[in-house]
GROMACS .gro file of C-alpha atoms in nm:
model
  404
    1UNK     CA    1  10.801   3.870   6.609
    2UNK     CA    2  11.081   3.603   6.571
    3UNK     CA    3  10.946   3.303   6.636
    4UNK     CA    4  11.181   2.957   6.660
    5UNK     CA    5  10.990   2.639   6.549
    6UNK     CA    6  11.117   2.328   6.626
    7UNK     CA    7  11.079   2.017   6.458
    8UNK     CA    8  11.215   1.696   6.489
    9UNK     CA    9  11.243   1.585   6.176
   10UNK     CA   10  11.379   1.669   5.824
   11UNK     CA   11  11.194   1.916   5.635
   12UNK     CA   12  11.085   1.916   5.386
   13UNK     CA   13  10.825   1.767   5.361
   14UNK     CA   14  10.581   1.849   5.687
   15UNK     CA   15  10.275   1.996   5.520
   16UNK     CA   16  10.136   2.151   5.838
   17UNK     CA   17  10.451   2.295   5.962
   18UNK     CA   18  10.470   2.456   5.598
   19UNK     CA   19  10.148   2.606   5.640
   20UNK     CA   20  10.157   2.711   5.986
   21UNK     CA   21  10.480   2.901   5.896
   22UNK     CA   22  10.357   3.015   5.557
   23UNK     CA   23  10.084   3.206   5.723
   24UNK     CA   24  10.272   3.331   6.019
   25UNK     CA   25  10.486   3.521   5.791
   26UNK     CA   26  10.214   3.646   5.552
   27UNK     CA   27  10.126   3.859   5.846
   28UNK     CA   28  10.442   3.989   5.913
   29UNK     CA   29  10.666   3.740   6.224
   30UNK     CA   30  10.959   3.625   6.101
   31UNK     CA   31  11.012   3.233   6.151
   32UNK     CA   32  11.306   3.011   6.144
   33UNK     CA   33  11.242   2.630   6.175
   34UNK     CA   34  11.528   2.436   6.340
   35UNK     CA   35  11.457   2.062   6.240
   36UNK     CA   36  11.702   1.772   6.131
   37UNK     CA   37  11.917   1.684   5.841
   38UNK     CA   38  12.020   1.286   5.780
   39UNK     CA   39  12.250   1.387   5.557
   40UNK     CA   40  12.139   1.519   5.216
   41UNK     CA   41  12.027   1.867   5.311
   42UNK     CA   42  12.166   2.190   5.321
   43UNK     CA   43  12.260   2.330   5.655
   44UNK     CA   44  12.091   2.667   5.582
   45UNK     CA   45  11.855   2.765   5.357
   46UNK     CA   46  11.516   3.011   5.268
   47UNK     CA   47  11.199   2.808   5.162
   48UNK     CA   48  10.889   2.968   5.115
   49UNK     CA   49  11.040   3.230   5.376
   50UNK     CA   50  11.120   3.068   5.594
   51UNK     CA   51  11.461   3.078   5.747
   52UNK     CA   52  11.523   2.695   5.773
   53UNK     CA   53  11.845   2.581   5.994
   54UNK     CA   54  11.905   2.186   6.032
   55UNK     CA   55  12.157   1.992   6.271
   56UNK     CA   56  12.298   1.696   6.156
   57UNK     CA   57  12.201   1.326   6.287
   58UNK     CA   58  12.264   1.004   6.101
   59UNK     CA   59  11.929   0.842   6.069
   60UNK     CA   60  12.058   0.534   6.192
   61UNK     CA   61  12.191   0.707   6.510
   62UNK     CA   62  11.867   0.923   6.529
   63UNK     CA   63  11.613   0.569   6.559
   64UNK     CA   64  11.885   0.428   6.868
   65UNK     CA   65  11.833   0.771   7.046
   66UNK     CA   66  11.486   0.868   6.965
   67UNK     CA   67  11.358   0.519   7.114
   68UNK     CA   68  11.528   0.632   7.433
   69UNK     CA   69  11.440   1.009   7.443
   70UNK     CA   70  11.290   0.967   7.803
   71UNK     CA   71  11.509   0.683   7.941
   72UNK     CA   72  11.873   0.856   7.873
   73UNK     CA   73  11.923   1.197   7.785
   74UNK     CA   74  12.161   1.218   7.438
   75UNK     CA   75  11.882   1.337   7.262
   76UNK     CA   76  11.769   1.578   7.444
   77UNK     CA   77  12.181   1.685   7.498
   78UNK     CA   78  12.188   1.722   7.107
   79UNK     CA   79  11.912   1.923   7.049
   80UNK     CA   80  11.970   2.207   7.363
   81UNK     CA   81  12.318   2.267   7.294
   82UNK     CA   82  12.245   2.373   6.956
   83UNK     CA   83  11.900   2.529   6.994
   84UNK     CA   84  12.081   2.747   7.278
   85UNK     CA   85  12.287   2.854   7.010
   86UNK     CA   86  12.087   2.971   6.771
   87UNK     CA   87  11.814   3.123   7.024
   88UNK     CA   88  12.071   3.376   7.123
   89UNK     CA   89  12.212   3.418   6.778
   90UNK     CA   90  11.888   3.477   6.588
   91UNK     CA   91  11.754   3.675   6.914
   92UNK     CA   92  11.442   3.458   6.915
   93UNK     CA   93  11.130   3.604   7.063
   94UNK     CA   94  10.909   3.251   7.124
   95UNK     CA   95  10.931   2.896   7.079
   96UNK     CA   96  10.727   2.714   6.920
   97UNK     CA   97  10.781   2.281   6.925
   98UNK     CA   98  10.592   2.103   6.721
   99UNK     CA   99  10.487   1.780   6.858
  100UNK     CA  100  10.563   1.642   7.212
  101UNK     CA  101  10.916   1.479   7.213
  102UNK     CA  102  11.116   1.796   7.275
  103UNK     CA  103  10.881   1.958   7.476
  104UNK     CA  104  11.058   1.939   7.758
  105UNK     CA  105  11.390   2.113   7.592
  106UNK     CA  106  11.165   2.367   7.450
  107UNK     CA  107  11.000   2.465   7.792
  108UNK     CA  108  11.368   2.493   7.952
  109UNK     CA  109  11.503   2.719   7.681
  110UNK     CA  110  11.193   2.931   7.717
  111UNK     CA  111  11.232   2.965   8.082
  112UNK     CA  112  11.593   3.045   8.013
  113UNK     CA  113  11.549   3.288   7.765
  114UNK     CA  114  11.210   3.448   7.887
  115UNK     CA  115  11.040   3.400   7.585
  116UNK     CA  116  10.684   3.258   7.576
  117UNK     CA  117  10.605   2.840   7.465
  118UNK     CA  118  10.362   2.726   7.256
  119UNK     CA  119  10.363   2.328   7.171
  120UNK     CA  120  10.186   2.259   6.923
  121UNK     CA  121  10.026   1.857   6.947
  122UNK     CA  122   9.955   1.730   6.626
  123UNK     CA  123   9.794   1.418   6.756
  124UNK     CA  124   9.713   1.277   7.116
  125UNK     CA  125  10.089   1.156   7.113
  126UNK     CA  126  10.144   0.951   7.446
  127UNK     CA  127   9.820   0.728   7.306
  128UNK     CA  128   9.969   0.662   7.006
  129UNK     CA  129  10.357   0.623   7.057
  130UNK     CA  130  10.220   0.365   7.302
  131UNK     CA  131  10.058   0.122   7.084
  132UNK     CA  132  10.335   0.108   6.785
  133UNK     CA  133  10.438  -0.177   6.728
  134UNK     CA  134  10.837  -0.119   6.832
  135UNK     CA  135  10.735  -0.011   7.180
  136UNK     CA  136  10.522  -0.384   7.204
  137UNK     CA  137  10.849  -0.626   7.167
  138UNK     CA  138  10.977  -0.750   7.509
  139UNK     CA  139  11.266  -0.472   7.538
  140UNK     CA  140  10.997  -0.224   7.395
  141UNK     CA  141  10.768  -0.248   7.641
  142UNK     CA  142  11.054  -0.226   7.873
  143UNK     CA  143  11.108   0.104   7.749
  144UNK     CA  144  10.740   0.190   7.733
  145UNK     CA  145  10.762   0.147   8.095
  146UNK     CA  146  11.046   0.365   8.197
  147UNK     CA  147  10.937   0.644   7.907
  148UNK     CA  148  10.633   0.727   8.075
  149UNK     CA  149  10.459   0.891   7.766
  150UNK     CA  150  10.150   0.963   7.984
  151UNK     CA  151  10.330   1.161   8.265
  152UNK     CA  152  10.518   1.360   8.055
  153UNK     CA  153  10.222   1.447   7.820
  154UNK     CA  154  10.074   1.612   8.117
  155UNK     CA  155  10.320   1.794   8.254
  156UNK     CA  156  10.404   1.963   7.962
  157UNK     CA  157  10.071   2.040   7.838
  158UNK     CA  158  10.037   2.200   8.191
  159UNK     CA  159  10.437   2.369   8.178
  160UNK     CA  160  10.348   2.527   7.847
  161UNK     CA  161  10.197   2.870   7.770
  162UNK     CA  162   9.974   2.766   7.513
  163UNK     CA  163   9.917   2.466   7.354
  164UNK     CA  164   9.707   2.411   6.970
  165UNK     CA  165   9.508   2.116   6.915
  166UNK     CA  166   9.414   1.983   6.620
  167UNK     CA  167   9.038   1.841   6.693
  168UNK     CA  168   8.760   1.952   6.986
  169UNK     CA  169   8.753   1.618   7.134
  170UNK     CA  170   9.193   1.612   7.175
  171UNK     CA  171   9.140   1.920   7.349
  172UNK     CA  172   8.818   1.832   7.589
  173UNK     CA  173   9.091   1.563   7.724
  174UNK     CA  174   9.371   1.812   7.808
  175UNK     CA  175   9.074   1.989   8.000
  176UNK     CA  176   8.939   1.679   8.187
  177UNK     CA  177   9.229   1.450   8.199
  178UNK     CA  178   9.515   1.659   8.211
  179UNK     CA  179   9.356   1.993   8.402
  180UNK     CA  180   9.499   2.233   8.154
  181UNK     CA  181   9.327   2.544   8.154
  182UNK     CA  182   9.098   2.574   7.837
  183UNK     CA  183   9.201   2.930   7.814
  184UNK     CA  184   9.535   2.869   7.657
  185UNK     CA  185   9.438   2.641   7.462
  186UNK     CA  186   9.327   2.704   7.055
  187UNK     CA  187   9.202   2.500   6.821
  188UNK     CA  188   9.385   2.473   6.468
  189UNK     CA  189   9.256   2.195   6.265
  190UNK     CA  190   9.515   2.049   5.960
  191UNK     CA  191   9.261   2.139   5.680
  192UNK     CA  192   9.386   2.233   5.307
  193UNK     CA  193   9.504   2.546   5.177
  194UNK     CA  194   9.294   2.762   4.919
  195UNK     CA  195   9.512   2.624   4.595
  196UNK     CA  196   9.507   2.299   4.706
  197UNK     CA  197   9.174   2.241   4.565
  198UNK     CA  198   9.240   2.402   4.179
  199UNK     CA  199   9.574   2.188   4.111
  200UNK     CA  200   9.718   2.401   3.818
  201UNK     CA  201   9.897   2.134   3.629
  202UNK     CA  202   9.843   1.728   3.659
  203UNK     CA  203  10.210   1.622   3.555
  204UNK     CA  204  10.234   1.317   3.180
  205UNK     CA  205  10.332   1.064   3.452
  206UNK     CA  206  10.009   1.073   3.727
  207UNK     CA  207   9.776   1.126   3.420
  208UNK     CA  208   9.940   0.800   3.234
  209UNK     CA  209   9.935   0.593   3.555
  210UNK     CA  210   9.543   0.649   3.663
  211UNK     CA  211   9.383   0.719   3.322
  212UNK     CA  212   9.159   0.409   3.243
  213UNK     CA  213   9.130   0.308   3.573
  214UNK     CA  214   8.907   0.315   3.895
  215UNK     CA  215   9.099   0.490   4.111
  216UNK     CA  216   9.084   0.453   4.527
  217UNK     CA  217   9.364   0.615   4.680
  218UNK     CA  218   9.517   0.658   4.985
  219UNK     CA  219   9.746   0.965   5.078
  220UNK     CA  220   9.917   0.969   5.417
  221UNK     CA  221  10.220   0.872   5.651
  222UNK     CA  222  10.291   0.492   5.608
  223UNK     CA  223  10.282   0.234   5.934
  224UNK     CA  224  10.125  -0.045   6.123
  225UNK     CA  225   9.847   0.146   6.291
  226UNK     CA  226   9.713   0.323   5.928
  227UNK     CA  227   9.561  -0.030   5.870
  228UNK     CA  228   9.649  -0.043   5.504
  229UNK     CA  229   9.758  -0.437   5.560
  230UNK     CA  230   9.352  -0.470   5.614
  231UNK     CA  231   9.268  -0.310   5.282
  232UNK     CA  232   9.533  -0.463   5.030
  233UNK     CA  233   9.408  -0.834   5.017
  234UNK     CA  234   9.060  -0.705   4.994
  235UNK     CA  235   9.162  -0.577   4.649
  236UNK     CA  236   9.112  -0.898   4.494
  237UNK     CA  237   8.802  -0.929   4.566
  238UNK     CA  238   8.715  -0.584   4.394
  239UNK     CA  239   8.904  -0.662   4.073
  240UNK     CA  240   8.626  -0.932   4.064
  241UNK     CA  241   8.365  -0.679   4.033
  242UNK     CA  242   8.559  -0.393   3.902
  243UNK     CA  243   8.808  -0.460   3.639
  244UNK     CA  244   8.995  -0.133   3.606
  245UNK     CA  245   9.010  -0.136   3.987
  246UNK     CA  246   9.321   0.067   4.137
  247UNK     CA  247   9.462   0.083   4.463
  248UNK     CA  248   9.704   0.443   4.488
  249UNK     CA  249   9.926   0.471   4.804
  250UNK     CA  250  10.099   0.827   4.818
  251UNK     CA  251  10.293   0.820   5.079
  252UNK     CA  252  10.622   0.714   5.256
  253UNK     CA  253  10.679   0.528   5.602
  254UNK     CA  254  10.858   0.245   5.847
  255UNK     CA  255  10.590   0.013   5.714
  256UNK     CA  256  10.607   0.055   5.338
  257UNK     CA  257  10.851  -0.253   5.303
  258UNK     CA  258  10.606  -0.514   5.498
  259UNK     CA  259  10.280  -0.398   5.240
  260UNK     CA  260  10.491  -0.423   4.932
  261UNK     CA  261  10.592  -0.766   5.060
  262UNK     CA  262  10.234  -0.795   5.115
  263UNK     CA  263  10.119  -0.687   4.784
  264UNK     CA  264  10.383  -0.964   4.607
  265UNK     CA  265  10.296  -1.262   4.806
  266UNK     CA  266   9.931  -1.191   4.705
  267UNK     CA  267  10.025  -1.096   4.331
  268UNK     CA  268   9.815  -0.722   4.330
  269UNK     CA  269  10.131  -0.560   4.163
  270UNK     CA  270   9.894  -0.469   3.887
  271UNK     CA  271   9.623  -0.346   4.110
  272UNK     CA  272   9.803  -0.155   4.337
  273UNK     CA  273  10.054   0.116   4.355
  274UNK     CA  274  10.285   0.234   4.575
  275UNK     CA  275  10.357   0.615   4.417
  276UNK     CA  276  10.611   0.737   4.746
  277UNK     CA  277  10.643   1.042   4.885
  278UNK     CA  278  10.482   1.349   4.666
  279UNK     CA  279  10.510   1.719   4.709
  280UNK     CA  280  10.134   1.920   4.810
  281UNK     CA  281  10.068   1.969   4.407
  282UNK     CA  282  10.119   1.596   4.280
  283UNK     CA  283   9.865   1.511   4.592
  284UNK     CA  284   9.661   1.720   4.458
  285UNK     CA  285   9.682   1.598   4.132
  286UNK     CA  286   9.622   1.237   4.245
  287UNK     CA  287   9.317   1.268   4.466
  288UNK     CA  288   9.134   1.487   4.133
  289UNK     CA  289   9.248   1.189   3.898
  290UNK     CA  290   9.049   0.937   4.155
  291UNK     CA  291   8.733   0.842   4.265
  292UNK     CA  292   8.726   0.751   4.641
  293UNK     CA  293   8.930   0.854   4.911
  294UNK     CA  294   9.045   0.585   5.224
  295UNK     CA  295   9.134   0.612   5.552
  296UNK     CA  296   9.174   0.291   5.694
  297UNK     CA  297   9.330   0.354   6.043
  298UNK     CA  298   9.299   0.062   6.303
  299UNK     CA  299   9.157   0.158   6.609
  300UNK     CA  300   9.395   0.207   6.886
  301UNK     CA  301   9.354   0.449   7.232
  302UNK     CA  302   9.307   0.845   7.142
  303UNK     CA  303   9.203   0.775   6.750
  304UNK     CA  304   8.893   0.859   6.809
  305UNK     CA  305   8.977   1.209   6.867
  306UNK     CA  306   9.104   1.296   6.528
  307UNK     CA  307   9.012   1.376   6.138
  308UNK     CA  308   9.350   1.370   5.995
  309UNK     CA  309   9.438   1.598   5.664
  310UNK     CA  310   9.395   1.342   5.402
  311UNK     CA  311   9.011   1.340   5.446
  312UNK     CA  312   8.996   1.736   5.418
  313UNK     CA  313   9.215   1.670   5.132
  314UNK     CA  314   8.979   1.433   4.983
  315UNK     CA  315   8.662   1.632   5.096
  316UNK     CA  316   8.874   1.965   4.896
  317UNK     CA  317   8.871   1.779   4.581
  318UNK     CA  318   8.555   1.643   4.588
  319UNK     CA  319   8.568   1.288   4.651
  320UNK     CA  320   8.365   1.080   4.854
  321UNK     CA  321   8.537   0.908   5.181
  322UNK     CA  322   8.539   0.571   5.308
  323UNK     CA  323   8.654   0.601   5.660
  324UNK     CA  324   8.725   0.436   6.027
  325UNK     CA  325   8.387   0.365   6.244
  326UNK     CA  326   8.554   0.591   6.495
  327UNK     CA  327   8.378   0.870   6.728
  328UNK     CA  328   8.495   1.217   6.501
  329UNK     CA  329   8.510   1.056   6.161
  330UNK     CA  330   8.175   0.917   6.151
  331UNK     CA  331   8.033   1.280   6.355
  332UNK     CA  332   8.152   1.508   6.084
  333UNK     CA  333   8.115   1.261   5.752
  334UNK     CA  334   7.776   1.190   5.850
  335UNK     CA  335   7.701   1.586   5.946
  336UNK     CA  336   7.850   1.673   5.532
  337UNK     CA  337   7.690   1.352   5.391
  338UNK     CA  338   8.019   1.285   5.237
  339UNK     CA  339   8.106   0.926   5.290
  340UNK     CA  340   8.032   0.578   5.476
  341UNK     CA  341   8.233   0.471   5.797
  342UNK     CA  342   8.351   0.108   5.867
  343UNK     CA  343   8.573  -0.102   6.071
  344UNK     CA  344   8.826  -0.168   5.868
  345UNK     CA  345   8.924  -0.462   6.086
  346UNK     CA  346   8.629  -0.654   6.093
  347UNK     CA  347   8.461  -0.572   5.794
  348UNK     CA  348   8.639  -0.652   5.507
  349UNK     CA  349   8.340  -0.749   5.317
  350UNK     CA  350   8.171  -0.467   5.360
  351UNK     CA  351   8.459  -0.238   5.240
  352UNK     CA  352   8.452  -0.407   4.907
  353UNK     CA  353   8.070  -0.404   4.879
  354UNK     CA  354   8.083   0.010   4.934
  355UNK     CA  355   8.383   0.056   4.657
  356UNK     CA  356   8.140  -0.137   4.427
  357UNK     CA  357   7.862   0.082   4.503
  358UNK     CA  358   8.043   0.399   4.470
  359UNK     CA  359   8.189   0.248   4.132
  360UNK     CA  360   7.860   0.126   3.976
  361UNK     CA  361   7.668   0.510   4.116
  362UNK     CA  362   7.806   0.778   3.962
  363UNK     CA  363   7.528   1.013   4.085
  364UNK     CA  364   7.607   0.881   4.487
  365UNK     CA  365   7.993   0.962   4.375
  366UNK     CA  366   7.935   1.287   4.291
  367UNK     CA  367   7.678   1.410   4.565
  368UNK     CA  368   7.857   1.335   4.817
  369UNK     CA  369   8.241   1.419   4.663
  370UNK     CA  370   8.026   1.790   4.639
  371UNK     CA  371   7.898   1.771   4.987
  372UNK     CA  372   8.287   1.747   5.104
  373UNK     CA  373   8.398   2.021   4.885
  374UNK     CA  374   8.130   2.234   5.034
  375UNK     CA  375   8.251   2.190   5.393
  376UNK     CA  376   8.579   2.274   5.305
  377UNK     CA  377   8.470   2.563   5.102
  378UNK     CA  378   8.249   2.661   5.385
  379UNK     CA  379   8.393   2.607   5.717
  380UNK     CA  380   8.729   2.326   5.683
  381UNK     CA  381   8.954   2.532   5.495
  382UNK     CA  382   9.302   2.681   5.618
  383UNK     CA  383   9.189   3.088   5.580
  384UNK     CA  384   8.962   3.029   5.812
  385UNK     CA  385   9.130   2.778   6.088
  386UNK     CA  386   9.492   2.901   6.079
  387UNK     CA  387   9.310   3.237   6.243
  388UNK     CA  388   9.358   3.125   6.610
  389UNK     CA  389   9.696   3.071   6.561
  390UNK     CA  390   9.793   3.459   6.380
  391UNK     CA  391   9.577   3.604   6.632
  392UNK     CA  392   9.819   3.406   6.897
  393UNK     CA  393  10.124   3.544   6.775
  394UNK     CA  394  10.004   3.898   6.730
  395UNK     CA  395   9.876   3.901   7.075
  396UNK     CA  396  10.224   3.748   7.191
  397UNK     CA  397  10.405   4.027   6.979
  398UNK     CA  398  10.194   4.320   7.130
  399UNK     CA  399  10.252   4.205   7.482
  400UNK     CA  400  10.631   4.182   7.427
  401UNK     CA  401  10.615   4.552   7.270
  402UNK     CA  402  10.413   4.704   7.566
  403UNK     CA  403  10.616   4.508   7.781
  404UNK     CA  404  10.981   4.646   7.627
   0.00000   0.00000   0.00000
């Protein structure tokens, strides 16, 4: 089957998309990804099979008209025009839209063409579009207003012909909340490839920078809500205790300026370090080379519902998790024993007492970085939960044959 994904962003990198597609095509469909380029990318090109076509957008001119997606309709313009183009050229068989934004676009072209929709929510999006920080200012909430995230959420989880979610809880609310019916609905957690937990290599420059050290990373997207302004100035306090202390953030984002800032004005340039954007293998690398893994999201409406990637990541390599005091997080780290759970906004104190403990217990460290790996080996890992979604597509591709 040839199935059109659409993304609206650059790729790479988009670690789940990769995967999704990756797998797809191991069993025989034939994907091409239509996603953005700001400039620096090839038009066209094959990666890791698949067939990978980007439109071009400034960035500049994509932030003005993404903000706006469901006030005025540019965006939405720019994206049909040249998806209906390459539908019909490629002879695409089913859409498939990652994320909510161009849902909408994505259900019209299916209707037009007669091919089937799947959307694919990576998060409870209307919740958390909602509560960024750019959609609080005056004008933002303005926009908030006339956007209606909540409205639209529901219609197209209704509109489309099956929708993946990423954790049991996201999808109990599309049940209750939104009335979609449960029985197009499949469940395809983010969890780590096979290879992602034997890193082959472990490049000169990751081993020189985390060597010697006590290493707590974080690996993950990069803004307000992640809650890494909570963590930062706590890190003084654990240098106190722990010397060779080290704070790793792998990672890009909109909010990476504000917590260097941060990190000067407090004087932690020693202690911690901002390593950027990585490919899957140099993650890899850096989660073996430390010793505790962080996720230190605030809480805002619809986190609850979610166990993002980086703790699977952390749980495949065998470290031990500190993690948000939030409803699916602390259910499935204190089911594998494989962590402690905190609110990162209230209890700073706390957070620094638990890296000490880890630090000074080797034998804690260890028993519970196994008890992740085990759940990953076990029942969290991507052979397993990408299943759901091959056994979509081949049932889509059999109907389409019976039905030509």
């Amino acid at each position: 089957m040839r199935i059109g994904m659409i993304l609206d962003r650059e790729f790479p990198p988009d670690h789940r998309v990769e995967k999704e597609a990756k797998s797809l095509i191991k069993n025989g469909h034939e994907v091409h990804l239509f996603c953005f380029n700001h400039g620096h990318l090839k038009s066209e090109e094959t990666i890791n099979g698949i067939k990978v076509h980007r439109f071009f957008m400034s960035r500049q001119l994509f932030k003005k008209l993404y903000a706006l997606i469901n006030v005025f309709p540019l965006y939405n313009m720019f994206w049909k025009r040249r998806l209906m183009g390459q539908i019909k050229k490629y002879n695409i068989q089913a859409l498939h839209v990652h994320d909510l934004p161009l849902s909408h676009i994505a259900w019209q072209l299916s209707k037009k063409f007669g091919i089937p929709l799947v959307l694919d929510m990576h998060e409870d999006y209307a919740d958390w579009i909602e509560q960024t920080p750019h959609y609080n200012t005056l004008v933002g909430r303005i926009v908030k207003k006339l956007s209606r995230w909540k409205s639209y959420e529901k219609k197209h989880l209704q509109l489309a012909d099956y929708v993946i979610g990423v954790s049991p809880v996201l999808i109990d609310k599309m049940v209750k909340q939104y009335r979609v019916s449960r029985d197009k609905i499949i469940f395809v957690p983010n969890t780590p490839e096979p290879d992602f937990m034997t890193p082959d290599k472990i490049d000169e420059d990751i081993k020189k920078q985390l060597t010697g050290r006590f290493n707590v990373i974080y690996v993950g997207g990069i803004s307000y809500l992640r809650g890494l302004q909570k963590v930062i100035p706590h890190m003084r306090e654990v240098e106190k205790r722990i010397p060779e202390i080290q704070f790793i953030i792998v990672g890009d984002g909109t909010y990476l300026p504000e917590l260097k800032k941060l990190t000067k004005e407090l004087n932690l340039d020693h202690i911690v370090y901002f390593a950027g954007w990585e490919t899957v293998e140099r993650i890899a690398a850096y989660i073996k080379l430390s010793h505790v893994g962080i996720y230190p999201s605030l809480r805002y409406k619809g986190v609850d519902d979610k166990v993002p990637t980086k703790v699977f990541q952390y749980w495949a390599l065998g470290k031990p998790v500190i993690a948000p005091d939030f409803i699916l997080p602390r259910t499935m780290i204190a089911k594998h024993q494989s962590g402690f759970t905190i609110d990162f906004e209230k209890e700073g104190e706390k957070l620094v007492d638990l890296v000490e403990k880890l630090y000074r217990d080797e034998k804690l460290r260890e028993t519970m970085g196994e008890n992740g790996r085990r759940a990953i080996e076990e029942e969290w890992n991507w052979e397993k939960t990408v299943q759901p979604l091959i056994d979509l597509y081949d049932h889509l591709s059999k109907k389409r044959e019976e039905k030509h």
